[in-house]
Each structure stands twice: as structure tokens, then as C-alpha cells.
Coordinates of N, CA and C in Angstrom, one line a residue:
M61 N -13.9 18.3 0.2 CA -14.0 19.6 -0.5 C -14.6 20.7 0.4
S62 N -15.4 20.2 1.4 CA -16.1 21.1 2.3 C -15.3 22.1 3.0
D63 N -14.0 21.8 3.3 CA -13.1 22.7 4.0 C -12.4 23.7 3.0
V64 N -12.6 23.5 1.7 CA -12.1 24.4 0.7 C -13.1 25.3 0.1
V65 N -14.3 24.7 -0.2 CA -15.4 25.4 -0.7 C -16.6 25.4 0.3
I66 N -16.8 26.5 1.0 CA -17.9 26.5 2.0 C -19.2 27.0 1.4
C67 N -20.2 26.2 1.5 CA -21.5 26.5 0.9 C -22.6 26.8 1.9
E68 N -23.4 27.8 1.6 CA -24.5 28.2 2.5 C -25.7 28.5 1.7
D69 N -26.8 27.8 2.2 CA -28.1 28.0 1.5 C -28.7 29.3 2.2
I70 N -29.1 30.3 1.3 CA -29.6 31.5 1.8 C -31.1 31.6 1.7
K71 N -31.8 31.8 2.8 CA -33.2 31.9 2.8 C -33.7 33.4 2.6
V72 N -34.5 33.6 1.6 CA -35.0 34.9 1.4 C -36.5 34.8 1.3
S73 N -37.2 35.5 2.3 CA -38.6 35.2 2.5 C -39.5 35.6 1.3
D74 N -39.1 36.6 0.5 CA -40.0 37.1 -0.6 C -39.6 36.5 -1.9
I75 N -38.8 35.5 -1.9 CA -38.4 34.8 -3.2 C -39.2 33.6 -3.4
A76 N -39.6 33.3 -4.7 CA -40.4 32.2 -5.0 C -39.7 30.9 -4.5
D77 N -40.6 29.9 -4.1 CA -40.1 28.6 -3.6 C -39.2 27.9 -4.5
H78 N -39.3 28.0 -5.8 CA -38.5 27.2 -6.7 C -37.2 27.9 -7.1
I79 N -36.9 29.0 -6.4 CA -35.6 29.7 -6.6 C -34.7 29.5 -5.3
Y80 N -33.6 28.9 -5.5 CA -32.7 28.5 -4.4 C -31.4 29.4 -4.5
I81 N -31.0 30.0 -3.4 CA -29.9 31.0 -3.4 C -28.8 30.4 -2.6
T82 N -27.6 30.4 -3.1 CA -26.4 29.9 -2.4 C -25.3 30.8 -2.4
R83 N -24.6 30.9 -1.2 CA -23.4 31.7 -1.2 C -22.2 30.6 -1.0
V84 N -21.2 30.7 -1.8 CA -20.0 29.9 -1.8 C -18.8 30.7 -1.4
S85 N -18.1 30.3 -0.4 CA -16.9 31.0 0.0 C -15.6 30.2 -0.3
I86 N -14.7 30.9 -1.0 CA -13.3 30.3 -1.3 C -12.3 31.3 -0.8
N87 N -11.4 30.8 0.1 CA -10.4 31.7 0.6 C -9.0 31.2 0.5
D88 N -8.7 30.2 -0.2 CA -7.4 29.6 -0.3 C -7.1 29.2 -1.8
L89 N -6.2 29.9 -2.4 CA -5.9 29.7 -3.9 C -5.3 28.3 -4.1
D90 N -4.3 28.0 -3.3 CA -3.7 26.6 -3.4 C -4.7 25.5 -3.3
A91 N -5.6 25.7 -2.3 CA -6.6 24.6 -2.1 C -7.6 24.5 -3.2
I92 N -8.0 25.6 -3.8 CA -9.0 25.5 -4.9 C -8.3 25.0 -6.2
I93 N -7.0 25.3 -6.4 CA -6.3 24.8 -7.5 C -6.3 23.3 -7.4
K94 N -5.9 22.8 -6.2 CA -5.8 21.3 -5.9 C -7.2 20.7 -6.1
T95 N -8.2 21.3 -5.7 CA -9.6 20.8 -5.8 C -10.0 20.7 -7.3
I96 N -9.7 21.7 -8.0 CA -10.1 21.7 -9.5 C -9.4 20.5 -10.2
V97 N -8.0 20.4 -9.9 CA -7.3 19.4 -10.6 C -7.8 18.0 -10.2
E98 N -8.0 17.8 -8.9 CA -8.5 16.5 -8.5 C -9.9 16.2 -9.1
N99 N -10.7 17.2 -9.2 CA -12.0 17.0 -9.8 C -11.9 16.6 -11.3
I100 N -11.0 17.2 -12.0 CA -11.0 16.9 -13.5 C -10.3 15.6 -13.8
V101 N -9.3 15.2 -13.0 CA -8.5 14.0 -13.4 C -9.2 12.8 -12.9
D102 N -10.2 12.9 -12.0 CA -10.9 11.7 -11.5 C -11.9 11.3 -12.6
L103 N -11.6 10.2 -13.3 CA -12.5 9.6 -14.3 C -13.3 8.4 -13.9
N104 N -13.4 8.2 -12.6 CA -14.2 7.1 -12.1 C -15.6 7.0 -12.6
W105 N -16.2 8.2 -12.9 CA -17.5 8.3 -13.4 C -17.7 7.5 -14.7
I106 N -16.7 7.3 -15.5 CA -16.8 6.6 -16.7 C -17.2 5.1 -16.4
N107 N -16.8 4.6 -15.3 CA -17.1 3.2 -15.0 C -18.6 2.9 -14.8
D108 N -19.3 4.0 -14.6 CA -20.8 3.8 -14.4 C -21.6 3.9 -15.7
L109 N -20.8 4.1 -16.8 CA -21.5 4.2 -18.1 C -21.3 2.9 -18.9
P110 N -22.1 2.7 -19.9 CA -22.0 1.5 -20.7 C -20.6 1.4 -21.2
P111 N -20.0 0.2 -21.2 CA -18.6 0.0 -21.7 C -18.3 0.5 -23.1
R112 N -19.3 0.5 -24.0 CA -19.1 1.0 -25.3 C -18.8 2.5 -25.4
L113 N -19.0 3.2 -24.3 CA -18.8 4.7 -24.3 C -17.4 5.0 -23.6
H114 N -16.8 4.1 -23.0 CA -15.6 4.4 -22.2 C -14.5 5.0 -23.0
K115 N -14.1 4.4 -24.1 CA -12.9 4.9 -24.8 C -13.2 6.3 -25.4
G116 N -14.4 6.5 -25.9 CA -14.8 7.8 -26.4 C -14.7 8.9 -25.4
F117 N -15.3 8.7 -24.2 CA -15.2 9.7 -23.2 C -13.8 10.0 -22.7
K118 N -13.0 8.9 -22.6 CA -11.6 9.1 -22.2 C -10.9 9.9 -23.2
A119 N -11.1 9.6 -24.4 CA -10.4 10.4 -25.5 C -10.8 11.8 -25.5
A120 N -12.1 12.1 -25.3 CA -12.6 13.5 -25.3 C -12.1 14.2 -24.1
A121 N -11.9 13.5 -22.9 CA -11.5 14.2 -21.7 C -10.1 14.6 -21.7
A122 N -9.2 13.8 -22.4 CA -7.8 14.0 -22.2 C -7.3 15.4 -22.6
P123 N -7.6 16.0 -23.7 CA -7.1 17.3 -24.1 C -7.6 18.4 -23.1
T124 N -8.9 18.3 -22.7 CA -9.4 19.3 -21.7 C -8.7 19.2 -20.4
I125 N -8.5 18.0 -19.9 CA -7.8 17.8 -18.6 C -6.4 18.5 -18.7
K126 N -5.7 18.3 -19.8 CA -4.4 18.9 -20.0 C -4.5 20.4 -20.0
Y127 N -5.5 20.9 -20.7 CA -5.7 22.4 -20.8 C -6.0 23.0 -19.4
I128 N -6.9 22.4 -18.7 CA -7.3 22.9 -17.4 C -6.1 22.8 -16.4
K129 N -5.4 21.7 -16.4 CA -4.2 21.6 -15.6 C -3.2 22.7 -15.9
D130 N -3.0 23.0 -17.2 CA -2.1 24.1 -17.6 C -2.6 25.4 -17.0
I131 N -3.9 25.7 -17.1 CA -4.4 26.9 -16.5 C -4.1 27.0 -15.0
C132 N -4.3 25.9 -14.3 CA -4.1 25.8 -12.9 C -2.6 26.0 -12.6
D133 N -1.7 25.5 -13.4 CA -0.3 25.7 -13.2 C 0.1 27.1 -13.4
N134 N -0.6 27.8 -14.3 CA -0.2 29.2 -14.7 C -0.9 30.3 -14.0
I135 N -1.9 30.0 -13.2 CA -2.7 31.1 -12.6 C -2.0 32.0 -11.7
K136 N -1.0 31.5 -10.9 CA -0.3 32.3 -10.0 C 0.6 33.3 -10.8
D137 N 1.3 32.8 -11.8 CA 2.1 33.7 -12.7 C 1.2 34.7 -13.4
A138 N 0.0 34.3 -13.7 CA -0.9 35.3 -14.4 C -1.4 36.4 -13.5
Q139 N -1.3 36.2 -12.2 CA -1.7 37.2 -11.3 C -0.5 38.1 -10.8
D140 N 0.7 37.7 -11.2 CA 1.9 38.4 -10.8 C 1.9 39.8 -11.5
P141 N 2.0 40.9 -10.6 CA 1.9 42.3 -11.2 C 3.2 42.8 -11.7
K142 N 4.2 41.9 -11.9 CA 5.5 42.4 -12.3 C 5.5 43.1 -13.6
T143 N 6.3 44.1 -13.8 CA 6.4 44.9 -15.0 C 7.8 44.9 -15.5
P144 N 8.1 45.2 -16.7 CA 7.1 45.5 -17.8 C 6.5 44.3 -18.4
I145 N 5.4 44.4 -19.0 CA 4.7 43.3 -19.7 C 4.1 43.7 -21.0
S146 N 4.2 42.9 -22.0 CA 3.7 43.3 -23.3 C 2.2 43.2 -23.3
K147 N 1.6 43.8 -24.3 CA 0.1 43.7 -24.5 C -0.3 42.3 -24.7
E148 N 0.5 41.5 -25.5 CA 0.2 40.1 -25.8 C 0.2 39.3 -24.5
E149 N 1.3 39.5 -23.7 CA 1.4 38.8 -22.4 C 0.2 39.1 -21.5
E150 N -0.2 40.4 -21.4 CA -1.3 40.7 -20.6 C -2.6 40.1 -21.1
K151 N -2.8 40.0 -22.4 CA -3.9 39.4 -23.0 C -4.0 37.9 -22.6
Q152 N -2.8 37.3 -22.6 CA -2.8 35.8 -22.2 C -3.1 35.7 -20.7
R153 N -2.6 36.6 -19.9 CA -2.8 36.5 -18.5 C -4.3 36.7 -18.2
T154 N -4.9 37.7 -18.9 CA -6.3 37.9 -18.7 C -7.2 36.7 -19.0
Q155 N -6.8 36.0 -20.1 CA -7.6 34.9 -20.5 C -7.4 33.7 -19.5
I156 N -6.2 33.6 -18.9 CA -5.9 32.6 -17.9 C -6.8 32.8 -16.7
R157 N -6.8 34.1 -16.2 CA -7.5 34.5 -15.0 C -9.0 34.2 -15.3
K158 N -9.5 34.6 -16.4 CA -10.9 34.4 -16.7 C -11.3 32.9 -16.8
D159 N -10.5 32.1 -17.5 CA -10.7 30.7 -17.6 C -10.7 30.0 -16.2
F160 N -9.6 30.3 -15.4 CA -9.5 29.8 -14.1 C -10.7 30.1 -13.2
G161 N -11.1 31.4 -13.3 CA -12.3 31.8 -12.5 C -13.5 31.0 -12.9
E162 N -13.8 30.8 -14.1 CA -15.0 30.1 -14.5 C -14.9 28.6 -14.2
Y163 N -13.7 28.0 -14.3 CA -13.6 26.6 -13.8 C -13.8 26.5 -12.3
A164 N -13.2 27.4 -11.6 CA -13.4 27.4 -10.1 C -14.9 27.6 -9.7
I165 N -15.6 28.5 -10.5 CA -17.0 28.7 -10.2 C -17.8 27.5 -10.6
S166 N -17.5 26.9 -11.7 CA -18.3 25.7 -12.1 C -18.1 24.5 -11.1
V167 N -16.9 24.3 -10.7 CA -16.6 23.2 -9.8 C -17.3 23.5 -8.4
S168 N -17.3 24.7 -8.0 CA -17.9 25.1 -6.8 C -19.4 25.0 -6.9
A169 N -20.0 25.4 -8.0 CA -21.4 25.2 -8.2 C -21.9 23.8 -8.1
L170 N -21.2 22.9 -8.7 CA -21.5 21.5 -8.7 C -21.4 21.0 -7.2
H171 N -20.4 21.4 -6.5 CA -20.3 21.0 -5.1 C -21.5 21.5 -4.3
A172 N -21.9 22.7 -4.5 CA -23.0 23.3 -3.8 C -24.3 22.5 -4.1
L173 N -24.5 22.2 -5.4 CA -25.7 21.5 -5.8 C -25.8 20.1 -5.1
E174 N -24.6 19.5 -5.0 CA -24.5 18.2 -4.5 C -24.6 18.2 -2.9
S175 N -23.9 19.1 -2.3 CA -23.9 19.1 -0.8 C -25.1 19.7 -0.2
L176 N -25.7 20.7 -0.8 CA -26.8 21.4 -0.2 C -28.1 20.9 -0.6
Y177 N -28.2 20.4 -1.9 CA -29.5 20.1 -2.5 C -29.6 18.6 -3.0
A178 N -28.6 17.8 -2.6 CA -28.6 16.4 -2.9 C -28.7 16.1 -4.4
H179 N -28.1 16.9 -5.2 CA -28.1 16.6 -6.7 C -27.0 15.6 -7.0
R180 N -27.3 14.8 -8.0 CA -26.2 14.0 -8.6 C -25.5 14.9 -9.7
T181 N -24.2 14.9 -9.6 CA -23.5 15.8 -10.6 C -22.9 15.0 -11.7
I182 N -22.8 15.7 -12.8 CA -22.2 15.2 -14.1 C -20.9 15.9 -14.2
P183 N -19.9 15.3 -14.8 CA -18.6 16.0 -15.0 C -18.8 17.3 -15.8
L184 N -17.8 18.2 -15.6 CA -17.9 19.4 -16.3 C -18.1 19.1 -17.8
M185 N -18.9 19.9 -18.5 CA -19.2 19.6 -19.9 C -18.0 19.7 -20.8
E186 N -17.0 20.5 -20.4 CA -15.8 20.6 -21.2 C -15.0 19.3 -21.1
I187 N -15.2 18.6 -20.0 CA -14.5 17.3 -19.9 C -15.1 16.2 -20.8
I188 N -16.4 16.2 -20.9 CA -17.0 15.1 -21.7 C -17.3 15.4 -23.1
K189 N -17.2 16.7 -23.5 CA -17.3 17.0 -24.9 C -16.0 17.1 -25.6
E190 N -16.0 16.9 -26.9 CA -14.7 16.8 -27.7 C -13.9 18.0 -27.7
K191 N -14.5 19.2 -27.7 CA -13.7 20.4 -27.9 C -13.1 20.8 -26.5
Y192 N -11.8 20.9 -26.5 CA -11.1 21.1 -25.2 C -11.3 22.4 -24.5
R193 N -11.8 23.4 -25.2 CA -12.2 24.7 -24.6 C -13.4 25.3 -25.3
G194 N -14.4 25.7 -24.6 CA -15.5 26.3 -25.2 C -16.4 25.3 -25.8
N195 N -17.3 24.7 -25.0 CA -18.1 23.5 -25.4 C -19.3 23.9 -26.2
H196 N -19.6 25.1 -26.4 CA -20.8 25.6 -27.1 C -22.1 25.1 -26.4
G197 N -22.0 24.9 -25.2 CA -23.2 24.4 -24.4 C -23.1 24.9 -23.0
F198 N -23.9 24.3 -22.1 CA -23.9 24.6 -20.7 C -22.6 24.2 -20.1
D199 N -22.2 24.9 -19.0 CA -20.9 24.7 -18.4 C -20.9 23.5 -17.4
Y200 N -22.0 23.4 -16.7 CA -22.2 22.3 -15.8 C -23.6 21.8 -15.7
I201 N -23.8 20.5 -15.4 CA -25.2 20.0 -15.3 C -25.3 19.0 -14.1
S202 N -26.4 19.1 -13.5 CA -26.7 18.1 -12.4 C -28.0 17.5 -12.6
I203 N -28.3 16.6 -11.7 CA -29.7 15.9 -11.8 C -30.3 16.1 -10.4
S204 N -31.4 16.7 -10.3 CA -32.1 17.0 -9.1 C -32.7 15.8 -8.4
P205 N -33.0 15.8 -7.2 CA -33.7 14.7 -6.5 C -35.0 14.4 -7.2
S206 N -35.6 15.3 -7.9 CA -36.9 15.1 -8.6 C -36.6 14.5 -10.0
I207 N -35.4 14.2 -10.2 CA -35.0 13.5 -11.5 C -35.2 14.4 -12.7
F208 N -34.7 15.6 -12.7 CA -34.7 16.3 -13.9 C -33.3 17.1 -14.0
F209 N -32.9 17.3 -15.2 CA -31.6 18.0 -15.4 C -31.7 19.4 -14.9
V210 N -30.6 19.9 -14.4 CA -30.4 21.3 -14.1 C -29.2 21.8 -14.9
F211 N -29.4 22.7 -15.8 CA -28.4 23.2 -16.7 C -27.8 24.5 -16.2
G212 N -26.5 24.5 -16.0 CA -25.9 25.6 -15.4 C -24.9 26.4 -16.3
E213 N -24.8 27.7 -16.0 CA -23.8 28.5 -16.7 C -23.0 29.3 -15.7
A214 N -21.7 29.2 -15.8 CA -20.8 29.9 -14.9 C -20.1 31.1 -15.6
K215 N -20.1 32.2 -15.0 CA -19.5 33.4 -15.5 C -18.6 34.1 -14.5
Y216 N -17.4 34.4 -14.9 CA -16.4 35.1 -14.0 C -16.2 36.5 -14.6
R217 N -16.6 37.6 -13.9 CA -16.4 38.9 -14.3 C -15.9 39.8 -13.1
K218 N -14.8 40.4 -13.4 CA -14.2 41.2 -12.3 C -15.1 42.3 -11.8
D219 N -15.9 42.8 -12.7 CA -16.8 43.9 -12.4 C -18.1 43.5 -11.7
G220 N -18.3 42.2 -11.6 CA -19.5 41.6 -10.9 C -20.7 41.4 -11.7
S221 N -20.5 41.5 -13.1 CA -21.7 41.4 -14.0 C -21.9 39.9 -14.4
G222 N -21.2 39.0 -13.8 CA -21.3 37.6 -14.2 C -22.7 37.0 -14.2
A223 N -23.5 37.3 -13.2 CA -24.8 36.7 -13.1 C -25.7 37.2 -14.3
K224 N -25.6 38.5 -14.5 CA -26.4 39.1 -15.7 C -25.9 38.4 -17.0
A225 N -24.6 38.2 -17.2 CA -24.1 37.6 -18.4 C -24.6 36.2 -18.5
A226 N -24.6 35.4 -17.4 CA -25.0 34.1 -17.4 C -26.5 33.9 -17.8
A227 N -27.3 34.8 -17.2 CA -28.8 34.8 -17.5 C -29.0 35.1 -19.0
E228 N -28.3 36.0 -19.6 CA -28.4 36.3 -21.0 C -28.0 35.1 -21.8
Q229 N -26.9 34.4 -21.4 CA -26.4 33.3 -22.2 C -27.5 32.1 -22.1
I230 N -28.0 31.9 -20.9 CA -29.0 30.8 -20.8 C -30.3 31.1 -21.7
V231 N -30.7 32.3 -21.7 CA -31.9 32.7 -22.6 C -31.5 32.3 -24.0
K232 N -30.3 32.7 -24.5 CA -29.9 32.4 -25.8 C -29.9 30.8 -26.1
F233 N -29.3 30.1 -25.1 CA -29.3 28.7 -25.2 C -30.7 28.0 -25.3
I234 N -31.6 28.5 -24.5 CA -32.9 28.0 -24.5 C -33.6 28.2 -25.9
K235 N -33.4 29.4 -26.4 CA -34.0 29.7 -27.7 C -33.5 28.8 -28.8
K236 N -32.2 28.4 -28.7 CA -31.7 27.5 -29.8 C -31.8 26.0 -29.4
G237 N -32.5 25.7 -28.3 CA -32.7 24.3 -27.9 C -31.5 23.6 -27.3
Q238 N -30.6 24.4 -26.7 CA -29.5 23.7 -26.1 C -29.8 22.7 -25.0
P239 N -30.8 22.9 -24.2 CA -31.1 21.9 -23.2 C -31.4 20.6 -23.8
F240 N -32.0 20.5 -24.9 CA -32.4 19.3 -25.6 C -31.1 18.7 -26.2
K241 N -30.2 19.5 -26.8 CA -29.0 19.0 -27.4 C -28.1 18.4 -26.3
D242 N -27.9 19.1 -25.2 CA -27.1 18.6 -24.1 C -27.7 17.4 -23.4
S243 N -29.1 17.4 -23.3 CA -29.8 16.2 -22.8 C -29.5 15.0 -23.6
N244 N -29.5 15.1 -24.9 CA -29.2 13.9 -25.7 C -27.8 13.5 -25.6
F245 N -26.9 14.4 -25.4 CA -25.5 14.1 -25.3 C -25.2 13.3 -24.0
I246 N -25.9 13.6 -22.9 CA -25.6 13.0 -21.6 C -26.7 12.0 -21.2
D247 N -27.4 11.5 -22.2 CA -28.5 10.6 -21.9 C -28.1 9.3 -21.2
A248 N -26.8 8.9 -21.3 CA -26.3 7.7 -20.7 C -26.1 7.9 -19.1
F249 N -26.2 9.1 -18.6 CA -26.0 9.3 -17.2 C -27.2 9.1 -16.4
D250 N -28.4 9.0 -17.0 CA -29.6 8.8 -16.2 C -30.7 8.3 -17.2
P251 N -31.5 7.3 -16.7 CA -32.5 6.7 -17.6 C -33.7 7.5 -17.7
F252 N -34.0 8.5 -16.8 CA -35.2 9.2 -16.8 C -35.2 10.7 -17.2
A253 N -34.1 11.4 -16.7 CA -34.0 12.8 -16.9 C -34.0 13.2 -18.4
P254 N -33.4 12.5 -19.3 CA -33.5 12.9 -20.7 C -34.9 13.0 -21.3
A255 N -35.7 12.0 -20.9 CA -37.1 12.0 -21.4 C -37.9 13.1 -20.8
R256 N -37.6 13.4 -19.5 CA -38.4 14.5 -18.9 C -38.0 15.8 -19.5
C257 N -36.7 16.0 -20.0 CA -36.3 17.2 -20.7 C -36.9 17.3 -22.1
S258 N -36.6 16.3 -22.9 CA -36.9 16.3 -24.3 C -38.3 16.1 -24.6
E259 N -39.0 15.3 -23.8 CA -40.4 15.0 -24.1 C -41.4 15.9 -23.3
D260 N -41.0 16.2 -22.1 CA -41.9 16.9 -21.2 C -41.5 18.3 -20.9
D261 N -40.3 18.7 -21.5 CA -39.8 20.1 -21.3 C -39.7 20.4 -19.8
V262 N -39.3 19.4 -19.0 CA -39.0 19.6 -17.6 C -37.5 19.7 -17.3
Y263 N -37.1 20.8 -16.8 CA -35.7 20.9 -16.5 C -35.5 22.2 -15.7
G264 N -34.4 22.3 -14.9 CA -34.1 23.5 -14.2 C -32.9 24.2 -14.7
I265 N -32.6 25.4 -14.2 CA -31.4 26.1 -14.7 C -30.6 26.6 -13.4
S266 N -29.4 26.9 -13.6 CA -28.5 27.4 -12.6 C -27.6 28.5 -13.1
I267 N -27.5 29.5 -12.3 CA -26.6 30.6 -12.7 C -25.5 30.7 -11.6
A268 N -24.3 30.7 -11.9 CA -23.2 30.8 -11.0 C -22.2 31.9 -11.4
A269 N -21.9 32.8 -10.5 CA -21.0 33.9 -10.8 C -20.3 34.4 -9.5
N270 N -19.2 35.1 -9.7 CA -18.4 35.6 -8.6 C -19.0 36.9 -8.1
L271 N -18.9 37.1 -6.8 CA -19.3 38.4 -6.2 C -18.2 39.3 -6.4
S272 N -18.5 40.6 -6.6 CA -17.4 41.6 -6.6 C -17.5 42.4 -5.3
Q273 N -17.4 43.7 -5.4 CA -17.4 44.6 -4.2 C -18.8 44.7 -3.7
K274 N -19.8 44.4 -4.5 CA -21.2 44.6 -4.0 C -21.5 43.4 -3.1
T275 N -22.5 43.6 -2.3 CA -23.0 42.5 -1.4 C -23.8 41.5 -2.2
L276 N -24.0 40.3 -1.6 CA -24.8 39.3 -2.3 C -26.2 39.8 -2.5
N277 N -26.8 40.5 -1.5 CA -28.1 41.1 -1.7 C -28.2 42.1 -2.8
E278 N -27.2 42.9 -3.0 CA -27.2 43.9 -4.1 C -27.1 43.1 -5.4
H279 N -26.3 42.1 -5.5 CA -26.2 41.3 -6.8 C -27.6 40.6 -7.0
L280 N -28.2 40.1 -6.0 CA -29.4 39.4 -6.1 C -30.5 40.3 -6.6
Q281 N -30.7 41.4 -6.0 CA -31.7 42.4 -6.4 C -31.6 42.8 -7.8
T282 N -30.3 43.1 -8.2 CA -30.1 43.5 -9.6 C -30.5 42.4 -10.6
L283 N -30.1 41.1 -10.2 CA -30.4 40.0 -11.1 C -31.9 39.8 -11.2
L284 N -32.7 39.8 -10.1 CA -34.1 39.6 -10.1 C -34.8 40.6 -11.0
K285 N -34.3 41.8 -11.2 CA -34.9 42.8 -12.0 C -34.5 42.7 -13.5
N286 N -33.5 41.8 -13.7 CA -32.9 41.7 -15.1 C -33.9 41.1 -16.0
K287 N -34.0 41.7 -17.2 CA -35.1 41.2 -18.2 C -34.8 39.8 -18.7
N288 N -33.6 39.4 -18.8 CA -33.3 38.0 -19.2 C -33.6 37.0 -18.1
F289 N -33.3 37.4 -16.9 CA -33.7 36.5 -15.7 C -35.2 36.4 -15.6
Q290 N -35.9 37.4 -15.9 CA -37.4 37.4 -15.8 C -37.9 36.3 -16.8
K291 N -37.2 36.1 -17.9 CA -37.7 35.1 -18.9 C -37.5 33.7 -18.4
L292 N -36.7 33.5 -17.4 CA -36.3 32.2 -16.9 C -37.2 31.7 -15.7
L293 N -38.1 32.6 -15.2 CA -38.8 32.3 -14.0 C -39.8 31.1 -14.2
G294 N -40.1 30.8 -15.4 CA -41.0 29.7 -15.6 C -40.4 28.3 -15.5
R295 N -39.1 28.2 -15.4 CA -38.4 26.9 -15.3 C -38.8 26.2 -14.0
D296 N -38.6 24.9 -14.0 CA -39.0 24.1 -12.9 C -38.2 24.3 -11.6
A297 N -37.0 24.7 -11.7 CA -36.2 25.1 -10.5 C -35.1 26.0 -11.0
I298 N -34.7 27.0 -10.1 CA -33.7 27.9 -10.5 C -32.7 28.0 -9.3
Y299 N -31.4 27.8 -9.6 CA -30.4 27.8 -8.5 C -29.4 28.9 -8.8
L300 N -29.4 29.9 -7.9 CA -28.5 31.0 -8.0 C -27.3 30.8 -7.1
I301 N -26.1 30.8 -7.6 CA -24.9 30.5 -6.8 C -23.9 31.6 -6.9
F302 N -23.7 32.3 -5.8 CA -22.8 33.4 -5.8 C -21.5 33.0 -5.1
V303 N -20.4 33.2 -5.8 CA -19.1 32.7 -5.3 C -18.3 33.9 -4.8
E304 N -18.0 33.9 -3.5 CA -17.2 34.9 -2.8 C -15.7 34.4 -2.8
N305 N -14.8 35.0 -3.6 CA -13.5 34.5 -3.6 C -12.4 35.4 -2.9
E306 N -12.9 36.4 -2.2 CA -12.0 37.2 -1.4 C -10.8 37.8 -2.2
G307 N -10.9 37.9 -3.5 CA -9.9 38.5 -4.3 C -8.7 37.6 -4.6
I308 N -8.8 36.3 -4.3 CA -7.7 35.4 -4.5 C -7.6 35.0 -6.0
F309 N -8.6 35.2 -6.8 CA -8.5 35.0 -8.2 C -9.6 35.9 -8.9

């Protein structure tokens, strides 16, 4: 995946040590489509779980895998500027582009966390939860080398407001105890991280969003001043992942 999704750890001298900044570059639509599909259809992770969970996770994964594959199959048509097009068709295309963007960002974020920061990654939450779209929880989760969960939210916004939207969503999730809910749901993936989350309130968060016409530094400075992001500074680790897609999606 390294030749498809290029990740770079960005060092910023005046940023707190527990905040990690990453730039991800994607410049090939066909390659990222292939990568997303390969990522979601690979169910080998189930073999590492207790046998009693295998059938349930496979059944939960099946409809989401089909949904995401359909999105990947249709993304090129959704970008076709041909006219005329009805309002309903444009609405469908917009939803396809948004969904594809967020899947691409989530998969890229997990790759960055694994390749740059040695995290163990958990399958996309929409793969392992029963609802095939919109899992009512975090988009992606990893386990840090310090053995605590990192809960991530991916947002795709054409206007570049994704990081701000992700921070707002994470604040809402924390208020309603979503880290503890998701921790209980994925407790079979690690024997220690669930207890550190639910008993000790130790976990990190990650924000992943696409870059727009602004530079990474402009996005970063805007986010650091955001009132919702300010509320997250007390978390044990914060991973900010900015995805540069060069307009391919």
C-alpha cells in the first residue's frame, strides 16, 4: 500500500509532544479503489478472534463489504460531468463521492497509524458492526504501542472543513460515552486496551480529513484554534491526519 498511499510524519516545533501530524498523499484513483476493496474483503483478522465470534463478524461484514464495493464501482461514474442530469441523480452522485472520500480517508488513516506509528489496526468499524452504513460510532480504531485504543473520525468535505467537523463529532461522541461503547464492542481484539479505556479513561483520538485548496499549515492552524479541538487536548494522544488527494476524488 505504500506506493499508493504515501505517508509523512510532520514535525512542528511548537506543537505538544502528544500531538502527531501526518500528511497522506493519494494520486491514483484506480489504485486507491483497488486498495480499499482489498482492505475490506480481507477477513483474515477474524481468524485471530475466538471461534465463537467468527460467524457473527462474517455476517455483519457481508452487507457492508457489498455496499463499499458498489461505491467503489460507481465512483468514476459519479464524477462524470455529463449533462443533463436530474436533481435526484446529482444527489446520489454527491452521496457516492462523499462516502468514497470518507472510506478512502479512513483506510489511509489506518495505514498511516500502522506504518508511521506502529499501531495495530482494527478493521473499519462499518465492517464489524451490523449496520451496513453509518455505524453510529467512530470510523476507525487502532491500538497504540502503549496499548490503548485510538478512536478516529474521518470526514470528507470539498470545502476543506472536514477536520473541524471531525473534532465536533468526536466531542459529541465523548460526551455520550462512545469510546466506552466501542471499547466494549471490540474487546476481543486486545486483552488490555479495553480495561485501560473503560476503567482508567486512557485512550487517544484521531482526526482524518482531506485537504482542500489551503495548505496543510493553514488547515492545522485553523484546527488548533477550534473550540472543539481545544476540548480534546487532554486526551492521551492525538493524531491529525491530512489527506492530499490532488482532486482525484
